[in-house]
Short mmCIF file of C-alpha atoms and ligand atoms in Angstrom, two decimals:
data_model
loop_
_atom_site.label_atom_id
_atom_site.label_comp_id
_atom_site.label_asym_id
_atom_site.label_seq_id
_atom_site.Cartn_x
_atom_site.Cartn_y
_atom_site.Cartn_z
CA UNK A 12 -45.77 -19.41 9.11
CA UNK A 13 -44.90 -23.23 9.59
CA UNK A 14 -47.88 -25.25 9.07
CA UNK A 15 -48.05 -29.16 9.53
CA UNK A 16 -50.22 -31.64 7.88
CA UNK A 17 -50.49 -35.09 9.31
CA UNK A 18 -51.71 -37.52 7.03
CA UNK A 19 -50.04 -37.53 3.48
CA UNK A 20 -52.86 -39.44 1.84
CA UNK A 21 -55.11 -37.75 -0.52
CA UNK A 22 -57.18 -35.13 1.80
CA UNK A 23 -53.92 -34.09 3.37
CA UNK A 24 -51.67 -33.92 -0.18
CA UNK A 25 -54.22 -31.87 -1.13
CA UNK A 26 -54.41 -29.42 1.27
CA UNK A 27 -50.33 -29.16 1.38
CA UNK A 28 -50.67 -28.73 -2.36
CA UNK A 29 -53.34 -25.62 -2.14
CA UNK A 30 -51.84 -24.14 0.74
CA UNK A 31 -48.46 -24.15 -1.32
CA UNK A 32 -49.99 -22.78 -4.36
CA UNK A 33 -51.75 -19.88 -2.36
CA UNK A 34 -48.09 -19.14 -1.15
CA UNK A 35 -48.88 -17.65 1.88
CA UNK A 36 -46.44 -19.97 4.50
CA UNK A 37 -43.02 -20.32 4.68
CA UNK A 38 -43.26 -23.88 5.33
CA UNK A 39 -45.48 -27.29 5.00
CA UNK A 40 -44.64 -30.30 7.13
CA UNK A 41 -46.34 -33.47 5.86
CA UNK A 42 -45.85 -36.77 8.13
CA UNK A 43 -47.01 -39.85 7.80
CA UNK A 44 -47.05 -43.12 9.38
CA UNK A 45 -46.24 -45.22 6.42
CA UNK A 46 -42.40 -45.49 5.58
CA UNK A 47 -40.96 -42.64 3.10
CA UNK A 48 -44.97 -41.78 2.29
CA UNK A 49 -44.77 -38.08 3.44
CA UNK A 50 -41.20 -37.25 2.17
CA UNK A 51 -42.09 -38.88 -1.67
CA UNK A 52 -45.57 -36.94 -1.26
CA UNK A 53 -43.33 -33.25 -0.49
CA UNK A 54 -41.31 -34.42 -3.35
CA UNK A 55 -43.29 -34.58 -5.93
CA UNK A 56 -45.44 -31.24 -4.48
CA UNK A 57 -41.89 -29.62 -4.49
CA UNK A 58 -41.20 -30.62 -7.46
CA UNK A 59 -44.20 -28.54 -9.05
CA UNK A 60 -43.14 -25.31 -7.18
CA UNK A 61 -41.49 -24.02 -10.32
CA UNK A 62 -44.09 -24.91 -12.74
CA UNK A 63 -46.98 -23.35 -9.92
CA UNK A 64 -44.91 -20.36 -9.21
CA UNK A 65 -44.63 -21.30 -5.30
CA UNK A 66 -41.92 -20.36 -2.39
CA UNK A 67 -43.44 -22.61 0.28
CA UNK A 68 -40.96 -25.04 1.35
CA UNK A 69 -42.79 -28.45 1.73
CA UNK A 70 -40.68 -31.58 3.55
CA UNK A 71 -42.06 -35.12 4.52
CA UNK A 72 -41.82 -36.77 7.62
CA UNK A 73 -41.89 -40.49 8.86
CA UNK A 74 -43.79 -40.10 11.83
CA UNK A 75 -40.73 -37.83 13.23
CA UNK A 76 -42.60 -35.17 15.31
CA UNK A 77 -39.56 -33.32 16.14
CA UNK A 78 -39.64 -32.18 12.41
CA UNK A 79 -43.31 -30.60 13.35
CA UNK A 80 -41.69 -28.56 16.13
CA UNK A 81 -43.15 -24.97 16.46
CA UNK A 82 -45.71 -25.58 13.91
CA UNK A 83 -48.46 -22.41 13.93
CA UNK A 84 -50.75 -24.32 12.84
CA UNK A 85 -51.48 -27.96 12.58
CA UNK A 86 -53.80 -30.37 10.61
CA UNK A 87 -55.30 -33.75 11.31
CA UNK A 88 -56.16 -35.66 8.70
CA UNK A 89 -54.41 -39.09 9.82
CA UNK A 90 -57.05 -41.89 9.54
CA UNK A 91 -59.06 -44.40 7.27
CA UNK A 92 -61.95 -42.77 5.06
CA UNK A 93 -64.95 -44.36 4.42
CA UNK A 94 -66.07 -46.96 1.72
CA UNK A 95 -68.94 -47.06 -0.37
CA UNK A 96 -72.38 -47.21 2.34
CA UNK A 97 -70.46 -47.03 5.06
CA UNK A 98 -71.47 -43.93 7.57
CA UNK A 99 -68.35 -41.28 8.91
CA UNK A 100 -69.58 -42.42 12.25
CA UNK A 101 -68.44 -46.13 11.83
CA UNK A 102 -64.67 -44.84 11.71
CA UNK A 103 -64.34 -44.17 15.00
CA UNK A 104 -63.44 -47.72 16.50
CA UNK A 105 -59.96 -47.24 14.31
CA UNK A 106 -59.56 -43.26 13.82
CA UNK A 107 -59.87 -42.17 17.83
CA UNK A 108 -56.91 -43.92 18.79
CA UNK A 109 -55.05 -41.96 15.88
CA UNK A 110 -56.12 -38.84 16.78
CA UNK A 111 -55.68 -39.31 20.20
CA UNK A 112 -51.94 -39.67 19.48
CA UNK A 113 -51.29 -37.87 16.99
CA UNK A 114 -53.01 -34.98 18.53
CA UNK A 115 -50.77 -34.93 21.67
CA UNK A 116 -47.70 -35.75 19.82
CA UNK A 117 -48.32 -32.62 18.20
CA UNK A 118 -49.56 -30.16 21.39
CA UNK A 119 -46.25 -31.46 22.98
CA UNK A 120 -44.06 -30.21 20.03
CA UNK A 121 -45.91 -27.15 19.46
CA UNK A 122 -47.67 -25.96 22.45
CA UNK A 123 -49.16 -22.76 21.04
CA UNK A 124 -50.36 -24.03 18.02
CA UNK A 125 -53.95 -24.00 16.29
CA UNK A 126 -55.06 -27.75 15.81
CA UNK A 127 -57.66 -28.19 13.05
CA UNK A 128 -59.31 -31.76 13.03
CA UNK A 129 -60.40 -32.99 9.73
CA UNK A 130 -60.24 -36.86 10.29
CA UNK A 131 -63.81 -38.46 10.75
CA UNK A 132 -66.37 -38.67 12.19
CA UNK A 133 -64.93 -35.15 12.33
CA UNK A 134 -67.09 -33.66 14.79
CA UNK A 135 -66.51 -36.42 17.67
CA UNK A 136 -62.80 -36.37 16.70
CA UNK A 137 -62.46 -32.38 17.53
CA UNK A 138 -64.06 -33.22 21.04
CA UNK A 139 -61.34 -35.99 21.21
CA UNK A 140 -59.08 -33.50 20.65
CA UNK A 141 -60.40 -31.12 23.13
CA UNK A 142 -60.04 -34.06 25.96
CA UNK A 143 -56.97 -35.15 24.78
CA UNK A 144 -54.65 -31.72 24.74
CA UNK A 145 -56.31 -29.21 26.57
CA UNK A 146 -55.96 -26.39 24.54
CA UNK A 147 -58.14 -23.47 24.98
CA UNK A 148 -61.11 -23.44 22.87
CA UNK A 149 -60.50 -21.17 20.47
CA UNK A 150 -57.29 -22.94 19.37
CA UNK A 151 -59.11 -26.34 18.45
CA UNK A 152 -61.33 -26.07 15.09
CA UNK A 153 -63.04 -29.25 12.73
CA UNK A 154 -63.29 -29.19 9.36
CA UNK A 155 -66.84 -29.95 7.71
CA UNK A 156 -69.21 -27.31 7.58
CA UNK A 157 -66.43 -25.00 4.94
CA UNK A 158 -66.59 -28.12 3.18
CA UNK A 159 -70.29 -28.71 3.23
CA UNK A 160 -71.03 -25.21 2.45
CA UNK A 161 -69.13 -25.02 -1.18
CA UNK A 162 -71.31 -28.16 -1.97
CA UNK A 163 -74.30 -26.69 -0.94
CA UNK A 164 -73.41 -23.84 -3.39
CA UNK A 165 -72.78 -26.05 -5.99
CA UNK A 166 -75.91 -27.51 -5.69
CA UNK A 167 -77.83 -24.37 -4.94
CA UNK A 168 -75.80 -22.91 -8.57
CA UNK A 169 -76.96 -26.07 -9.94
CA UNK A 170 -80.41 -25.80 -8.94
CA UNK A 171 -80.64 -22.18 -10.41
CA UNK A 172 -78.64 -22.62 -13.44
CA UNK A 173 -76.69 -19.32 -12.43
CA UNK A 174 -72.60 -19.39 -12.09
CA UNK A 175 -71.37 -20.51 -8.48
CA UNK A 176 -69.56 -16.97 -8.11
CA UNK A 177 -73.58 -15.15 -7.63
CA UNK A 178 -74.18 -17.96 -5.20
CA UNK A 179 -74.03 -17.68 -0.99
CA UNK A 180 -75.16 -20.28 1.56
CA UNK A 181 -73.70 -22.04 4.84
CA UNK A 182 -74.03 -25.49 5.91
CA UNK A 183 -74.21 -25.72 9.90
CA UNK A 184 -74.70 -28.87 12.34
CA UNK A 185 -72.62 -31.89 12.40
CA UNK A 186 -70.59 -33.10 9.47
CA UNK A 187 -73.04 -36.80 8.89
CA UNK A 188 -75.05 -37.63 5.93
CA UNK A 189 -78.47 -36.94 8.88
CA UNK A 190 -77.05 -34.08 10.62
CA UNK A 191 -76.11 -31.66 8.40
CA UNK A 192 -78.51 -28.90 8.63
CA UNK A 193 -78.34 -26.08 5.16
CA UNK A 194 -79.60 -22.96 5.62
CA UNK A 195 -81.34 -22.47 2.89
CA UNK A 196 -83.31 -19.46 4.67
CA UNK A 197 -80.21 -17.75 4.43
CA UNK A 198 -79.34 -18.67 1.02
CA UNK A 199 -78.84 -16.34 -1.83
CA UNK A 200 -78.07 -15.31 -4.92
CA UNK A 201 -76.49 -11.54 -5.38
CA UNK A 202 -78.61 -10.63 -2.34
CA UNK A 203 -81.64 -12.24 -3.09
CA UNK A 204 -83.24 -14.81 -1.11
CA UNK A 205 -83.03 -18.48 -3.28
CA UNK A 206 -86.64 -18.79 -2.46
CA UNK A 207 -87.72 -16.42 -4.72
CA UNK A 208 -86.35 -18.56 -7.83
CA UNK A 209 -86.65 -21.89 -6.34
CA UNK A 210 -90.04 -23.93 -5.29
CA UNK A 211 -90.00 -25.78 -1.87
CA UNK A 212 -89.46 -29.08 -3.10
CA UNK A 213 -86.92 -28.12 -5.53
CA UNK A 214 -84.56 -26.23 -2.18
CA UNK A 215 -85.88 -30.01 -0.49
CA UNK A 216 -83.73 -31.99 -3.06
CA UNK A 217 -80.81 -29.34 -3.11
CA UNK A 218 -80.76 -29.78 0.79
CA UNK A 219 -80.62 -33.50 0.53
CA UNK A 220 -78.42 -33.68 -2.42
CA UNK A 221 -75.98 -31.49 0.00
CA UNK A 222 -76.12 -33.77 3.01
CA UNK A 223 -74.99 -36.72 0.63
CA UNK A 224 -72.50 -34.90 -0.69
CA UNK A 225 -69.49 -36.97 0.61
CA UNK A 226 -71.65 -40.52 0.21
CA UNK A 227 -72.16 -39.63 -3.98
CA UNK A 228 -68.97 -38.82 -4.00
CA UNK A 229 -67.40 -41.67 -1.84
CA UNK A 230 -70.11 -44.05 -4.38
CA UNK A 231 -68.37 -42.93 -7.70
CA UNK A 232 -64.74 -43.13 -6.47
CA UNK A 233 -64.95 -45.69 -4.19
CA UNK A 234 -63.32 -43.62 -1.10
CA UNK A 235 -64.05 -40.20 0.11
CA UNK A 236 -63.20 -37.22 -1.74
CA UNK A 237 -60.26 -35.16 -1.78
CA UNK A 238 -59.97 -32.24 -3.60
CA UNK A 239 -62.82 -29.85 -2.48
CA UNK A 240 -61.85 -31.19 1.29
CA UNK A 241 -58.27 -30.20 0.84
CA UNK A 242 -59.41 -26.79 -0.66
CA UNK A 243 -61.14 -26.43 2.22
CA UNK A 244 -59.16 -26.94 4.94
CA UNK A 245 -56.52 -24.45 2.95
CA UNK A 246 -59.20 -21.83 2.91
CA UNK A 247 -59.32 -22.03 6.74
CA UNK A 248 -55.50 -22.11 7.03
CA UNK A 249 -55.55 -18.99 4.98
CA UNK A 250 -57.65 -17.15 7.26
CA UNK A 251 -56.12 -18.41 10.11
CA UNK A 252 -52.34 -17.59 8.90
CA UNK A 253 -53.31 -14.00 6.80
CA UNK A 254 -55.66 -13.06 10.28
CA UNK A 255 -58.45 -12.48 7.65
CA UNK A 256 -61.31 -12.76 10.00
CA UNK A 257 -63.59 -14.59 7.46
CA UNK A 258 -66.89 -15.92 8.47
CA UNK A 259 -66.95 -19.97 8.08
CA UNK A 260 -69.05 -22.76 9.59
CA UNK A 261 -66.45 -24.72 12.10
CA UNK A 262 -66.90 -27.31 14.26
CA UNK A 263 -66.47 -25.77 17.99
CA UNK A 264 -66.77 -26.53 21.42
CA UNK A 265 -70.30 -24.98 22.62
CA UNK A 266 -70.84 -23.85 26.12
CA UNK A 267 -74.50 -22.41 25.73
CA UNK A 268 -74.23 -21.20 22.08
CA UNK A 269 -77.09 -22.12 20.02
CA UNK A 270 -78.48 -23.73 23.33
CA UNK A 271 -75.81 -26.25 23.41
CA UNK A 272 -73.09 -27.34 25.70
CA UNK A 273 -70.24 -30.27 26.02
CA UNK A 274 -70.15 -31.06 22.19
CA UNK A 275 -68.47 -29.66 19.19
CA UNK A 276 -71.15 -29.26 16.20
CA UNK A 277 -70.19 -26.83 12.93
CA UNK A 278 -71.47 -23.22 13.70
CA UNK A 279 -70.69 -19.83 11.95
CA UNK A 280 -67.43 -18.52 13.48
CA UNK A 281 -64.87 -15.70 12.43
CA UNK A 282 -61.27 -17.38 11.85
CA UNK A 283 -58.08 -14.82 12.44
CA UNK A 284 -54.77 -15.00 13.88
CA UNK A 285 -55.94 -16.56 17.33
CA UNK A 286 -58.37 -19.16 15.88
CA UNK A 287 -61.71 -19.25 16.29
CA UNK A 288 -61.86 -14.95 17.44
CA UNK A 289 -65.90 -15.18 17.84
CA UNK A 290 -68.79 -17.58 17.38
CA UNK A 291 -71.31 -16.24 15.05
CA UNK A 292 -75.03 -16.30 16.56
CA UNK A 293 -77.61 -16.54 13.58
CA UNK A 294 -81.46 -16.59 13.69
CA UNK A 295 -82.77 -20.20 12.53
CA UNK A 296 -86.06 -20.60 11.14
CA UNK A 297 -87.84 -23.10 13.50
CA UNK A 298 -86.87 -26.02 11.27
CA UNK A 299 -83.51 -25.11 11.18
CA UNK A 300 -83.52 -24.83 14.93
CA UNK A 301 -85.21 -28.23 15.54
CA UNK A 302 -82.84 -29.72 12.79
CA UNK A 303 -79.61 -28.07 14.78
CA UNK A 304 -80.94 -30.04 18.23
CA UNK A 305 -81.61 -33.11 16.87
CA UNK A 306 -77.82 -32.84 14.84
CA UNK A 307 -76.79 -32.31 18.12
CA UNK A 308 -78.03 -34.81 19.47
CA UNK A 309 -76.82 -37.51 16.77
CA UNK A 310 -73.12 -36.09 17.88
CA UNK A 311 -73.34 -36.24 21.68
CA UNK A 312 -74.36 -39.97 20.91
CA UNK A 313 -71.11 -40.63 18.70
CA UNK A 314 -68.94 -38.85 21.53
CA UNK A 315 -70.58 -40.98 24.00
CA UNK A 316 -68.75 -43.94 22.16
CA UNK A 317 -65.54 -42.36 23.04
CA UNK A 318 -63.02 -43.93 25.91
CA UNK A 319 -60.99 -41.13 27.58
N1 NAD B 661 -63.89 -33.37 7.66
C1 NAD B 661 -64.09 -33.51 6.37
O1 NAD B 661 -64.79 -32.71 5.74
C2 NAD B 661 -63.43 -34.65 5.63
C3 NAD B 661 -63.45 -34.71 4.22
C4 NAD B 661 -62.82 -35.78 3.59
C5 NAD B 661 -62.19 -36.77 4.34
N2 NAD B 661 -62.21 -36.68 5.69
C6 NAD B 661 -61.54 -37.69 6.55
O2 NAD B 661 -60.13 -37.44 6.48
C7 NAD B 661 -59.46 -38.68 6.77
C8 NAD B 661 -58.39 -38.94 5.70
O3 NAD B 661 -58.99 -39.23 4.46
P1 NAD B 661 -58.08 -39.57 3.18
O4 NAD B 661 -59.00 -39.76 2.05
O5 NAD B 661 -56.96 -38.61 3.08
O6 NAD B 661 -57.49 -41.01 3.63
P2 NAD B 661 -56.13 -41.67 3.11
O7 NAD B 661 -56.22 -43.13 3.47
O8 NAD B 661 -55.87 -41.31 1.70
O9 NAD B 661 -55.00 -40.97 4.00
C9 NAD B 661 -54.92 -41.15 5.38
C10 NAD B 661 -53.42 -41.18 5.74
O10 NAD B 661 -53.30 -41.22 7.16
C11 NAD B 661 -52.14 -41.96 7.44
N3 NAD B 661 -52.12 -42.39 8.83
C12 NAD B 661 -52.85 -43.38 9.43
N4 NAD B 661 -52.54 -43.46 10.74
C13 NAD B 661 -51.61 -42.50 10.98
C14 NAD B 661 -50.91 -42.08 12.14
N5 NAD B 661 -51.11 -42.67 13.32
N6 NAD B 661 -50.03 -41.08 12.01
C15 NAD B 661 -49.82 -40.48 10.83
N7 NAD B 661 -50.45 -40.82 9.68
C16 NAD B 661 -51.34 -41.83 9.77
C17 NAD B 661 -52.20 -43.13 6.45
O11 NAD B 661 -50.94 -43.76 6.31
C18 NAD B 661 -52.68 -42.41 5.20
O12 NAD B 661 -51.63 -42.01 4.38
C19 NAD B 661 -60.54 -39.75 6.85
O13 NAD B 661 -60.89 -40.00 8.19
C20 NAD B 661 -61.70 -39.12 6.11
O14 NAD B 661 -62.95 -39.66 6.50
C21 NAD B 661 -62.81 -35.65 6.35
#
């Protein structure tokens, strides 16, 4: 199991350095366009291997694809974050030319692999990456709504004062600050629905506090986050590479699911050895469903910014 991370900045360290602690691939290929970045970044992550108890092999890359060759799975996360009150949508201008590259310089040295998009605005960047390769759906998957869910379950935990471990919710829609949609219909704890501990304005302000997840976070450290992200995207490489078939929300390309076509918004899908292996169709309150189309249509306007 050969997986590559592009980007060796702090979203893609970390998810090198929790998919190397799980110690379920042989190997972890970090490159980066900045000179000697990527191989000091494998260093040092090597160089706790002994002290984490890890066999994964990690190795750096300056921008040398042919090092990525035969990758099984590959993941973007090559690209500027966002500063204090700025929006994930105001990084395209910079962040779809690098996907746009990097995501065919990878698809050429690993045809078959499974490309999962993490770089933002996430959900226009998976589309990208749909136009830009041509892989078959199932093999193209974003990163947000995995992401967005473990907040929401902090802040559903939170809300309760119970531990996070009796807590279950999903975050669908697309991965912005506005179209994020939790379902807290769905949400509970061992079993229970959350509405029978929580009042409605109390789930309100655990919904919102959720959707500015990444904007607190991005306030108090002055960029975007990176550990829960890169914990993340290793949870999805784990299902992926150990064909687990576990249930996350994943940005994919629609072609009538949930009513929606031509975009990729985050929707409940089973992740195994071929990629996305089935999209999930849930019942939405008529909120939920009204909050899903309008999401929707927030992304189809970012992707309409996009030059092919
Ligand atoms: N989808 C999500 O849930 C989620 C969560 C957090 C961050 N992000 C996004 O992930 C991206 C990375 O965030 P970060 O905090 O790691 O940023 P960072 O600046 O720490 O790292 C980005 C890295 O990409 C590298 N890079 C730039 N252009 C490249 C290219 N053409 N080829 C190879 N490498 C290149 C940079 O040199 C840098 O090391 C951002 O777009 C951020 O918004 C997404």
């Amino acid at each position: 199991m050969k997986v590559t991370v592009v980007g060796a900045g702090a979203v893609g360290a970390s998810c090198a350095e929790y998919i190397a602690i799980k110690n379920f691939a042989s190997e972890v290929v970090l490159l980066d366009i900045k000179e000697g970045y990527a191989e000091g970044k494998a260093m040092d992550l090597m160089q706790t291997a002994s002290l984490n108890g890890f066999d994964t092999k990690i190795t750096g890359s300056t921008n040398d694809y042919s090092k990525t060759a035969n990758s099984d799975i590959c993941v973007i996360t090559s690209g500027i974050p966002r500063k204090p009150g700025m929006t994930r949508e105001e990084l395209i201008g910079i962040n779809a030319g690098i996907v746009k590259t990097v995501s065919s310089n990878l698809v050429e040295h690993s045809p078959n692999t499974i490309l999962i998009v993490v770089s933002n605005p996430m959900d226009t960047m998976t589309y990208l990456a749909h136009k830009t390769t041509g892989l078959p759906k199932h093999k193209i998957i974003g990163m947000g709504g995995a992401l967005d869910s473990a907040r929401f379950k902090y802040r559903l935990a939170e809300a309760l004062e119970a531990p996070i471990s009796d807590v279950d919710g999903m975050v669908i829609g697309g991965h912005s600050d506005k179209g994020m949609v939790p379902l807290t219909s769905h949400a509970t704890r061992n079993s229970i629905k959350v509405s029978e501990f929580l009042s409605e304005e109390r789930l309100d302000q655990v919904k919102e506090d959720t959707k500015v997840g990444g904007a607190t976070l991005t306030k108090l450290l002055g960029t975007s986050a990176w550990y829960a992200p890169g914990a993340a995207v290793s949870g999805l490489v784990q299902a992926i590479a150990c064909d687990q078939k576990k249930m996350f929300p994943c940005s994919t390309l629609l072609d009538g699911e949930y009513g929606l076509s031509d975009l990729c918004i985050g929707v409940p899908v089973i992740l195994g050895k071929n990629g996305i292996e089935k999209i999930v169709n849930v019942p939405l309150s008529d909120a939920e469903k009204q909050h899903l189309a309008e999401s929707a249509e927030g992304v189809k306007k970012t992707n309409g910014l996009l030059e092919f």
